[in-house]
């Protein structure tokens, strides 16, 4: 079983922050002769199981790409269905998330979401604010390019107002102006459905992330599949531009 892969794996080998591009709901439904929304509904079960398993494993941060700015171009009926499923998930899972100490945050153009969706999500964010466990981030109406442009605008305004010196701008400062400023960069990016692209997701933050592509469609993504991704991550050597010899020497020093 895939879960055996983590049996003897030290916790320090686990990724601290996992980001997931949840892809393949529509194809999963089409393969079964059903409407796309049927696949999205089944995908909610995969979200539930993935959040539970990350909590159980002690993963610190989980970021899920749920709805991009480009997804607004989908049929209105599908979009309405997605918001309904999101409201259902948040409301039904809130008691368990609170028991497990999960914190919730949203990145993206939050104000573009329907008012009833914003109300439910903001209520859950407030309710879970005191959690000390898994930090769950959901990307909704999110575009990484928009996020980067927004950060640049913030910095430009600060420079124009003489509250920031141009020479003070560096990687850390730029990161602090992003929507993910309170999060560490992802250690591991998982993409389901076998697509080899990152689809305008966390472009700055993924600079040194390990990427794991699985052909499994999101509705079929199980805790065992998560274990495979974590085990694959643990087998990789993260060099950050250094050589293998340098990394080994640092580990032995």
PDB file of C-alpha atoms in Angstrom:
ATOM      1  CA  UNK A   1       0.000   0.000   0.000  1.00  0.00           C
ATOM      2  CA  UNK A   2       1.096   3.534  -0.633  1.00  0.00           C
ATOM      3  CA  UNK A   3       0.733   4.380   3.064  1.00  0.00           C
ATOM      4  CA  UNK A   4       3.636   2.002   3.786  1.00  0.00           C
ATOM      5  CA  UNK A   5       5.856   4.528   2.013  1.00  0.00           C
ATOM      6  CA  UNK A   6       5.660   6.845   5.021  1.00  0.00           C
ATOM      7  CA  UNK A   7       5.932   4.138   7.667  1.00  0.00           C
ATOM      8  CA  UNK A   8       9.622   4.686   8.382  1.00  0.00           C
ATOM      9  CA  UNK A   9       9.974   8.187   6.966  1.00  0.00           C
ATOM     10  CA  UNK A  10      11.134  10.705   9.604  1.00  0.00           C
ATOM     11  CA  UNK A  11       8.769  13.634  10.076  1.00  0.00           C
ATOM     12  CA  UNK A  12      11.554  16.076   9.232  1.00  0.00           C
ATOM     13  CA  UNK A  13      11.524  14.633   5.710  1.00  0.00           C
ATOM     14  CA  UNK A  14       7.911  15.717   5.194  1.00  0.00           C
ATOM     15  CA  UNK A  15       7.265  18.936   3.268  1.00  0.00           C
ATOM     16  CA  UNK A  16       6.291  21.810   5.533  1.00  0.00           C
ATOM     17  CA  UNK A  17       4.020  23.384   2.925  1.00  0.00           C
ATOM     18  CA  UNK A  18       2.120  21.480   0.231  1.00  0.00           C
ATOM     19  CA  UNK A  19       0.348  23.283  -2.611  1.00  0.00           C
ATOM     20  CA  UNK A  20      -2.052  21.426  -4.897  1.00  0.00           C
ATOM     21  CA  UNK A  21      -3.499  22.220  -8.310  1.00  0.00           C
ATOM     22  CA  UNK A  22      -6.704  20.183  -8.127  1.00  0.00           C
ATOM     23  CA  UNK A  23      -7.343  19.269 -11.759  1.00  0.00           C
ATOM     24  CA  UNK A  24      -9.468  16.729 -13.583  1.00  0.00           C
ATOM     25  CA  UNK A  25     -12.970  16.999 -12.115  1.00  0.00           C
ATOM     26  CA  UNK A  26     -14.559  17.653 -15.500  1.00  0.00           C
ATOM     27  CA  UNK A  27     -12.739  14.823 -17.232  1.00  0.00           C
ATOM     28  CA  UNK A  28     -13.598  12.454 -14.383  1.00  0.00           C
ATOM     29  CA  UNK A  29     -17.295  13.243 -14.856  1.00  0.00           C
ATOM     30  CA  UNK A  30     -17.108  13.021 -18.663  1.00  0.00           C
ATOM     31  CA  UNK A  31     -15.550   9.558 -18.442  1.00  0.00           C
ATOM     32  CA  UNK A  32     -18.686   8.512 -16.556  1.00  0.00           C
ATOM     33  CA  UNK A  33     -21.113  10.221 -18.897  1.00  0.00           C
ATOM     34  CA  UNK A  34     -22.075  12.793 -16.284  1.00  0.00           C
ATOM     35  CA  UNK A  35     -22.195  16.583 -16.093  1.00  0.00           C
ATOM     36  CA  UNK A  36     -19.032  18.430 -15.012  1.00  0.00           C
ATOM     37  CA  UNK A  37     -20.638  19.453 -11.730  1.00  0.00           C
ATOM     38  CA  UNK A  38     -20.832  15.786 -10.771  1.00  0.00           C
ATOM     39  CA  UNK A  39     -17.041  15.677 -10.940  1.00  0.00           C
ATOM     40  CA  UNK A  40     -16.727  18.847  -8.864  1.00  0.00           C
ATOM     41  CA  UNK A  41     -19.039  17.310  -6.265  1.00  0.00           C
ATOM     42  CA  UNK A  42     -16.861  14.215  -6.062  1.00  0.00           C
ATOM     43  CA  UNK A  43     -13.791  16.467  -5.887  1.00  0.00           C
ATOM     44  CA  UNK A  44     -15.116  17.897  -2.611  1.00  0.00           C
ATOM     45  CA  UNK A  45     -14.618  14.447  -1.073  1.00  0.00           C
ATOM     46  CA  UNK A  46     -10.978  14.521  -2.155  1.00  0.00           C
ATOM     47  CA  UNK A  47     -10.560  17.950  -0.551  1.00  0.00           C
ATOM     48  CA  UNK A  48     -12.041  16.614   2.683  1.00  0.00           C
ATOM     49  CA  UNK A  49      -9.764  13.566   2.769  1.00  0.00           C
ATOM     50  CA  UNK A  50      -6.657  15.546   1.812  1.00  0.00           C
ATOM     51  CA  UNK A  51      -7.215  18.138   4.541  1.00  0.00           C
ATOM     52  CA  UNK A  52      -7.821  15.392   7.101  1.00  0.00           C
ATOM     53  CA  UNK A  53      -4.703  13.508   6.090  1.00  0.00           C
ATOM     54  CA  UNK A  54      -2.493  16.591   6.116  1.00  0.00           C
ATOM     55  CA  UNK A  55      -3.770  17.308   9.624  1.00  0.00           C
ATOM     56  CA  UNK A  56      -3.077  13.722  10.686  1.00  0.00           C
ATOM     57  CA  UNK A  57       0.449  13.813   9.263  1.00  0.00           C
ATOM     58  CA  UNK A  58       1.233  17.126  10.942  1.00  0.00           C
ATOM     59  CA  UNK A  59       1.735  19.076   7.712  1.00  0.00           C
ATOM     60  CA  UNK A  60       1.976  22.760   8.604  1.00  0.00           C
ATOM     61  CA  UNK A  61       0.521  24.397   5.501  1.00  0.00           C
ATOM     62  CA  UNK A  62      -1.779  23.285   2.700  1.00  0.00           C
ATOM     63  CA  UNK A  63      -2.730  25.576  -0.195  1.00  0.00           C
ATOM     64  CA  UNK A  64      -5.427  24.485  -2.649  1.00  0.00           C
ATOM     65  CA  UNK A  65      -5.995  26.062  -6.061  1.00  0.00           C
ATOM     66  CA  UNK A  66      -9.792  25.978  -6.274  1.00  0.00           C
ATOM     67  CA  UNK A  67     -10.830  28.716  -8.736  1.00  0.00           C
ATOM     68  CA  UNK A  68      -8.685  30.872 -10.998  1.00  0.00           C
ATOM     69  CA  UNK A  69      -9.577  34.228 -12.517  1.00  0.00           C
ATOM     70  CA  UNK A  70      -9.706  32.398 -15.868  1.00  0.00           C
ATOM     71  CA  UNK A  71     -12.385  30.071 -14.466  1.00  0.00           C
ATOM     72  CA  UNK A  72     -14.851  32.969 -14.548  1.00  0.00           C
ATOM     73  CA  UNK A  73     -15.063  32.227 -18.297  1.00  0.00           C
ATOM     74  CA  UNK A  74     -16.788  28.905 -17.632  1.00  0.00           C
ATOM     75  CA  UNK A  75     -20.566  28.480 -18.153  1.00  0.00           C
ATOM     76  CA  UNK A  76     -22.533  30.462 -15.519  1.00  0.00           C
ATOM     77  CA  UNK A  77     -24.399  27.328 -14.426  1.00  0.00           C
ATOM     78  CA  UNK A  78     -21.149  25.555 -13.619  1.00  0.00           C
ATOM     79  CA  UNK A  79     -19.835  28.577 -11.711  1.00  0.00           C
ATOM     80  CA  UNK A  80     -23.020  28.790  -9.632  1.00  0.00           C
ATOM     81  CA  UNK A  81     -22.709  25.113  -8.883  1.00  0.00           C
ATOM     82  CA  UNK A  82     -19.112  25.538  -7.772  1.00  0.00           C
ATOM     83  CA  UNK A  83     -20.069  28.286  -5.323  1.00  0.00           C
ATOM     84  CA  UNK A  84     -22.816  26.084  -3.953  1.00  0.00           C
ATOM     85  CA  UNK A  85     -20.367  23.257  -3.395  1.00  0.00           C
ATOM     86  CA  UNK A  86     -17.883  25.602  -1.742  1.00  0.00           C
ATOM     87  CA  UNK A  87     -20.544  26.861   0.679  1.00  0.00           C
ATOM     88  CA  UNK A  88     -21.549  23.284   1.448  1.00  0.00           C
ATOM     89  CA  UNK A  89     -17.952  22.255   2.131  1.00  0.00           C
ATOM     90  CA  UNK A  90     -17.200  25.179   4.421  1.00  0.00           C
ATOM     91  CA  UNK A  91     -20.421  24.837   6.403  1.00  0.00           C
ATOM     92  CA  UNK A  92     -20.338  21.058   6.727  1.00  0.00           C
ATOM     93  CA  UNK A  93     -16.646  20.804   7.573  1.00  0.00           C
ATOM     94  CA  UNK A  94     -16.427  23.773   9.954  1.00  0.00           C
ATOM     95  CA  UNK A  95     -16.978  21.756  13.178  1.00  0.00           C
ATOM     96  CA  UNK A  96     -14.281  19.220  12.285  1.00  0.00           C
ATOM     97  CA  UNK A  97     -11.866  21.895  11.096  1.00  0.00           C
ATOM     98  CA  UNK A  98     -12.307  23.711  14.403  1.00  0.00           C
ATOM     99  CA  UNK A  99     -11.800  20.532  16.452  1.00  0.00           C
ATOM    100  CA  UNK A 100      -8.571  19.898  14.564  1.00  0.00           C
ATOM    101  CA  UNK A 101      -7.270  23.438  15.040  1.00  0.00           C
ATOM    102  CA  UNK A 102      -7.263  24.202  11.320  1.00  0.00           C
ATOM    103  CA  UNK A 103      -6.873  27.861  10.342  1.00  0.00           C
ATOM    104  CA  UNK A 104      -8.437  29.121   7.132  1.00  0.00           C
ATOM    105  CA  UNK A 105      -7.457  31.919   4.788  1.00  0.00           C
ATOM    106  CA  UNK A 106      -8.314  32.857   1.203  1.00  0.00           C
ATOM    107  CA  UNK A 107      -6.065  34.379  -1.436  1.00  0.00           C
ATOM    108  CA  UNK A 108      -7.370  35.956  -4.628  1.00  0.00           C
ATOM    109  CA  UNK A 109      -9.910  38.606  -5.569  1.00  0.00           C
ATOM    110  CA  UNK A 110     -12.205  37.913  -2.613  1.00  0.00           C
ATOM    111  CA  UNK A 111     -14.495  40.838  -3.366  1.00  0.00           C
ATOM    112  CA  UNK A 112     -15.397  39.359  -6.750  1.00  0.00           C
ATOM    113  CA  UNK A 113     -17.075  36.353  -5.112  1.00  0.00           C
ATOM    114  CA  UNK A 114     -20.849  36.389  -4.603  1.00  0.00           C
ATOM    115  CA  UNK A 115     -21.896  38.137  -1.379  1.00  0.00           C
ATOM    116  CA  UNK A 116     -23.385  34.995   0.190  1.00  0.00           C
ATOM    117  CA  UNK A 117     -20.195  33.048  -0.508  1.00  0.00           C
ATOM    118  CA  UNK A 118     -18.051  35.806   1.015  1.00  0.00           C
ATOM    119  CA  UNK A 119     -20.225  35.888   4.110  1.00  0.00           C
ATOM    120  CA  UNK A 120     -19.931  32.170   4.769  1.00  0.00           C
ATOM    121  CA  UNK A 121     -16.203  32.067   4.085  1.00  0.00           C
ATOM    122  CA  UNK A 122     -15.450  35.121   6.216  1.00  0.00           C
ATOM    123  CA  UNK A 123     -17.501  33.628   9.028  1.00  0.00           C
ATOM    124  CA  UNK A 124     -15.438  30.442   8.842  1.00  0.00           C
ATOM    125  CA  UNK A 125     -12.168  32.391   8.739  1.00  0.00           C
ATOM    126  CA  UNK A 126     -13.194  34.257  11.883  1.00  0.00           C
ATOM    127  CA  UNK A 127     -14.400  31.076  13.601  1.00  0.00           C
ATOM    128  CA  UNK A 128     -11.129  29.253  12.891  1.00  0.00           C
ATOM    129  CA  UNK A 129      -8.792  32.170  13.584  1.00  0.00           C
ATOM    130  CA  UNK A 130      -7.548  30.738  16.877  1.00  0.00           C
ATOM    131  CA  UNK A 131      -6.459  27.401  15.426  1.00  0.00           C
ATOM    132  CA  UNK A 132      -2.917  26.212  16.105  1.00  0.00           C
ATOM    133  CA  UNK A 133      -2.808  23.375  13.586  1.00  0.00           C
ATOM    134  CA  UNK A 134      -2.847  23.099   9.809  1.00  0.00           C
ATOM    135  CA  UNK A 135      -2.971  26.425   7.964  1.00  0.00           C
ATOM    136  CA  UNK A 136      -5.400  25.814   5.087  1.00  0.00           C
ATOM    137  CA  UNK A 137      -5.328  28.377   2.280  1.00  0.00           C
ATOM    138  CA  UNK A 138      -7.825  28.308  -0.587  1.00  0.00           C
ATOM    139  CA  UNK A 139      -7.052  30.226  -3.784  1.00  0.00           C
ATOM    140  CA  UNK A 140     -10.323  31.655  -5.119  1.00  0.00           C
ATOM    141  CA  UNK A 141     -10.623  33.991  -8.094  1.00  0.00           C
ATOM    142  CA  UNK A 142      -6.835  33.876  -7.975  1.00  0.00           C
ATOM    143  CA  UNK A 143      -4.238  34.927 -10.535  1.00  0.00           C
ATOM    144  CA  UNK A 144      -0.556  34.888  -9.684  1.00  0.00           C
ATOM    145  CA  UNK A 145       0.169  37.509 -12.326  1.00  0.00           C
ATOM    146  CA  UNK A 146      -2.444  39.783 -10.767  1.00  0.00           C
ATOM    147  CA  UNK A 147      -0.920  39.113  -7.358  1.00  0.00           C
ATOM    148  CA  UNK A 148       2.551  40.093  -8.577  1.00  0.00           C
ATOM    149  CA  UNK A 149       1.252  43.229 -10.298  1.00  0.00           C
ATOM    150  CA  UNK A 150      -0.573  44.134  -7.088  1.00  0.00           C
ATOM    151  CA  UNK A 151       2.618  43.737  -5.072  1.00  0.00           C
ATOM    152  CA  UNK A 152       4.475  45.945  -7.550  1.00  0.00           C
ATOM    153  CA  UNK A 153       1.804  48.626  -7.202  1.00  0.00           C
ATOM    154  CA  UNK A 154       2.106  48.554  -3.404  1.00  0.00           C
ATOM    155  CA  UNK A 155       5.875  48.942  -3.616  1.00  0.00           C
ATOM    156  CA  UNK A 156       5.604  51.707  -6.234  1.00  0.00           C
ATOM    157  CA  UNK A 157       3.206  53.647  -4.025  1.00  0.00           C
ATOM    158  CA  UNK A 158       5.528  53.314  -1.037  1.00  0.00           C
ATOM    159  CA  UNK A 159       8.465  54.561  -3.079  1.00  0.00           C
ATOM    160  CA  UNK A 160       6.406  57.451  -4.455  1.00  0.00           C
ATOM    161  CA  UNK A 161       5.323  58.397  -0.915  1.00  0.00           C
ATOM    162  CA  UNK A 162       8.974  58.244   0.247  1.00  0.00           C
ATOM    163  CA  UNK A 163       8.139  55.567   2.814  1.00  0.00           C
ATOM    164  CA  UNK A 164      10.384  53.035   1.050  1.00  0.00           C
ATOM    165  CA  UNK A 165      13.871  53.377  -0.379  1.00  0.00           C
ATOM    166  CA  UNK A 166      14.360  51.720  -3.746  1.00  0.00           C
ATOM    167  CA  UNK A 167      17.582  50.132  -2.499  1.00  0.00           C
ATOM    168  CA  UNK A 168      15.601  48.345   0.235  1.00  0.00           C
ATOM    169  CA  UNK A 169      13.679  46.299  -2.318  1.00  0.00           C
ATOM    170  CA  UNK A 170      14.809  42.668  -2.268  1.00  0.00           C
ATOM    171  CA  UNK A 171      13.279  39.173  -2.408  1.00  0.00           C
ATOM    172  CA  UNK A 172      12.079  39.267   1.186  1.00  0.00           C
ATOM    173  CA  UNK A 173      10.466  42.668   0.848  1.00  0.00           C
ATOM    174  CA  UNK A 174       8.714  41.684  -2.364  1.00  0.00           C
ATOM    175  CA  UNK A 175       7.440  38.468  -0.761  1.00  0.00           C
ATOM    176  CA  UNK A 176       6.058  40.501   2.126  1.00  0.00           C
ATOM    177  CA  UNK A 177       3.804  42.396  -0.281  1.00  0.00           C
ATOM    178  CA  UNK A 178       2.225  39.238  -1.729  1.00  0.00           C
ATOM    179  CA  UNK A 179      -1.060  37.677  -0.607  1.00  0.00           C
ATOM    180  CA  UNK A 180       0.933  34.782   0.831  1.00  0.00           C
ATOM    181  CA  UNK A 181       3.159  36.989   2.991  1.00  0.00           C
ATOM    182  CA  UNK A 182       2.258  34.999   6.124  1.00  0.00           C
ATOM    183  CA  UNK A 183       3.080  31.658   4.512  1.00  0.00           C
ATOM    184  CA  UNK A 184       6.395  29.941   3.798  1.00  0.00           C
ATOM    185  CA  UNK A 185       6.955  29.127   0.140  1.00  0.00           C
ATOM    186  CA  UNK A 186       5.618  25.691  -0.868  1.00  0.00           C
ATOM    187  CA  UNK A 187       8.098  22.845  -0.560  1.00  0.00           C
ATOM    188  CA  UNK A 188       5.998  20.574  -2.743  1.00  0.00           C
ATOM    189  CA  UNK A 189       3.577  21.328  -5.565  1.00  0.00           C
ATOM    190  CA  UNK A 190       1.224  18.513  -6.562  1.00  0.00           C
ATOM    191  CA  UNK A 191      -0.706  18.662  -9.818  1.00  0.00           C
ATOM    192  CA  UNK A 192      -3.294  16.033 -10.614  1.00  0.00           C
ATOM    193  CA  UNK A 193      -4.596  14.899 -14.041  1.00  0.00           C
ATOM    194  CA  UNK A 194      -1.148  14.644 -15.648  1.00  0.00           C
ATOM    195  CA  UNK A 195      -0.950  18.205 -16.988  1.00  0.00           C
ATOM    196  CA  UNK A 196       2.570  19.699 -17.070  1.00  0.00           C
ATOM    197  CA  UNK A 197       1.896  23.348 -16.296  1.00  0.00           C
ATOM    198  CA  UNK A 198       1.379  25.517 -13.228  1.00  0.00           C
ATOM    199  CA  UNK A 199      -1.537  27.523 -14.626  1.00  0.00           C
ATOM    200  CA  UNK A 200      -0.802  30.965 -13.199  1.00  0.00           C
ATOM    201  CA  UNK A 201      -0.494  29.593  -9.648  1.00  0.00           C
ATOM    202  CA  UNK A 202       2.019  30.948  -7.104  1.00  0.00           C
ATOM    203  CA  UNK A 203       4.530  31.887  -9.809  1.00  0.00           C
ATOM    204  CA  UNK A 204       6.868  33.717  -7.411  1.00  0.00           C
ATOM    205  CA  UNK A 205       6.435  31.319  -4.495  1.00  0.00           C
ATOM    206  CA  UNK A 206       7.159  28.148  -6.499  1.00  0.00           C
ATOM    207  CA  UNK A 207      10.677  29.227  -7.501  1.00  0.00           C
ATOM    208  CA  UNK A 208      12.346  26.343  -5.626  1.00  0.00           C
ATOM    209  CA  UNK A 209       9.423  24.019  -5.004  1.00  0.00           C
ATOM    210  CA  UNK A 210       9.621  20.349  -5.907  1.00  0.00           C
ATOM    211  CA  UNK A 211       6.930  19.467  -8.453  1.00  0.00           C
ATOM    212  CA  UNK A 212       5.024  16.176  -8.436  1.00  0.00           C
ATOM    213  CA  UNK A 213       2.766  15.388 -11.407  1.00  0.00           C
ATOM    214  CA  UNK A 214       0.312  12.504 -11.151  1.00  0.00           C
ATOM    215  CA  UNK A 215      -2.040  11.238 -13.880  1.00  0.00           C
ATOM    216  CA  UNK A 216      -4.689  10.630 -11.214  1.00  0.00           C
ATOM    217  CA  UNK A 217      -7.736  12.870 -11.670  1.00  0.00           C
ATOM    218  CA  UNK A 218      -8.605  14.943  -8.611  1.00  0.00           C
ATOM    219  CA  UNK A 219     -11.777  13.014  -7.628  1.00  0.00           C
ATOM    220  CA  UNK A 220      -9.604   9.871  -7.386  1.00  0.00           C
ATOM    221  CA  UNK A 221      -6.853  11.565  -5.353  1.00  0.00           C
ATOM    222  CA  UNK A 222      -6.711   9.677  -2.068  1.00  0.00           C
ATOM    223  CA  UNK A 223      -4.540   9.736   1.074  1.00  0.00           C
ATOM    224  CA  UNK A 224      -2.470   6.974  -0.534  1.00  0.00           C
ATOM    225  CA  UNK A 225      -1.788   9.242  -3.511  1.00  0.00           C
ATOM    226  CA  UNK A 226      -0.783  12.010  -1.112  1.00  0.00           C
ATOM    227  CA  UNK A 227       1.636   9.588   0.552  1.00  0.00           C
ATOM    228  CA  UNK A 228       3.199   8.797  -2.841  1.00  0.00           C
ATOM    229  CA  UNK A 229       3.786  12.491  -3.453  1.00  0.00           C
ATOM    230  CA  UNK A 230       5.331  13.025  -0.018  1.00  0.00           C
ATOM    231  CA  UNK A 231       7.552   9.958  -0.385  1.00  0.00           C
ATOM    232  CA  UNK A 232       8.669  11.189  -3.802  1.00  0.00           C
ATOM    233  CA  UNK A 233       9.466  14.581  -2.308  1.00  0.00           C
ATOM    234  CA  UNK A 234      11.500  12.981   0.485  1.00  0.00           C
ATOM    235  CA  UNK A 235      13.667  11.156  -2.072  1.00  0.00           C
ATOM    236  CA  UNK A 236      14.727  14.367  -3.783  1.00  0.00           C
ATOM    237  CA  UNK A 237      17.791  16.420  -2.980  1.00  0.00           C
ATOM    238  CA  UNK A 238      16.939  20.107  -2.607  1.00  0.00           C
ATOM    239  CA  UNK A 239      20.109  21.944  -3.642  1.00  0.00           C
ATOM    240  CA  UNK A 240      18.935  25.562  -4.183  1.00  0.00           C
ATOM    241  CA  UNK A 241      21.648  26.049  -6.810  1.00  0.00           C
ATOM    242  CA  UNK A 242      24.409  24.283  -4.855  1.00  0.00           C
ATOM    243  CA  UNK A 243      26.132  21.020  -5.759  1.00  0.00           C
ATOM    244  CA  UNK A 244      25.379  17.661  -4.184  1.00  0.00           C
ATOM    245  CA  UNK A 245      28.817  17.663  -2.531  1.00  0.00           C
ATOM    246  CA  UNK A 246      28.121  21.034  -0.901  1.00  0.00           C
ATOM    247  CA  UNK A 247      24.802  19.797   0.467  1.00  0.00           C
ATOM    248  CA  UNK A 248      26.399  16.639   1.893  1.00  0.00           C
ATOM    249  CA  UNK A 249      29.227  18.616   3.477  1.00  0.00           C
ATOM    250  CA  UNK A 250      26.740  20.977   5.109  1.00  0.00           C
ATOM    251  CA  UNK A 251      24.701  18.054   6.448  1.00  0.00           C
ATOM    252  CA  UNK A 252      27.819  16.425   7.911  1.00  0.00           C
ATOM    253  CA  UNK A 253      29.288  19.583   9.423  1.00  0.00           C
TER     254      UNK A 253
END
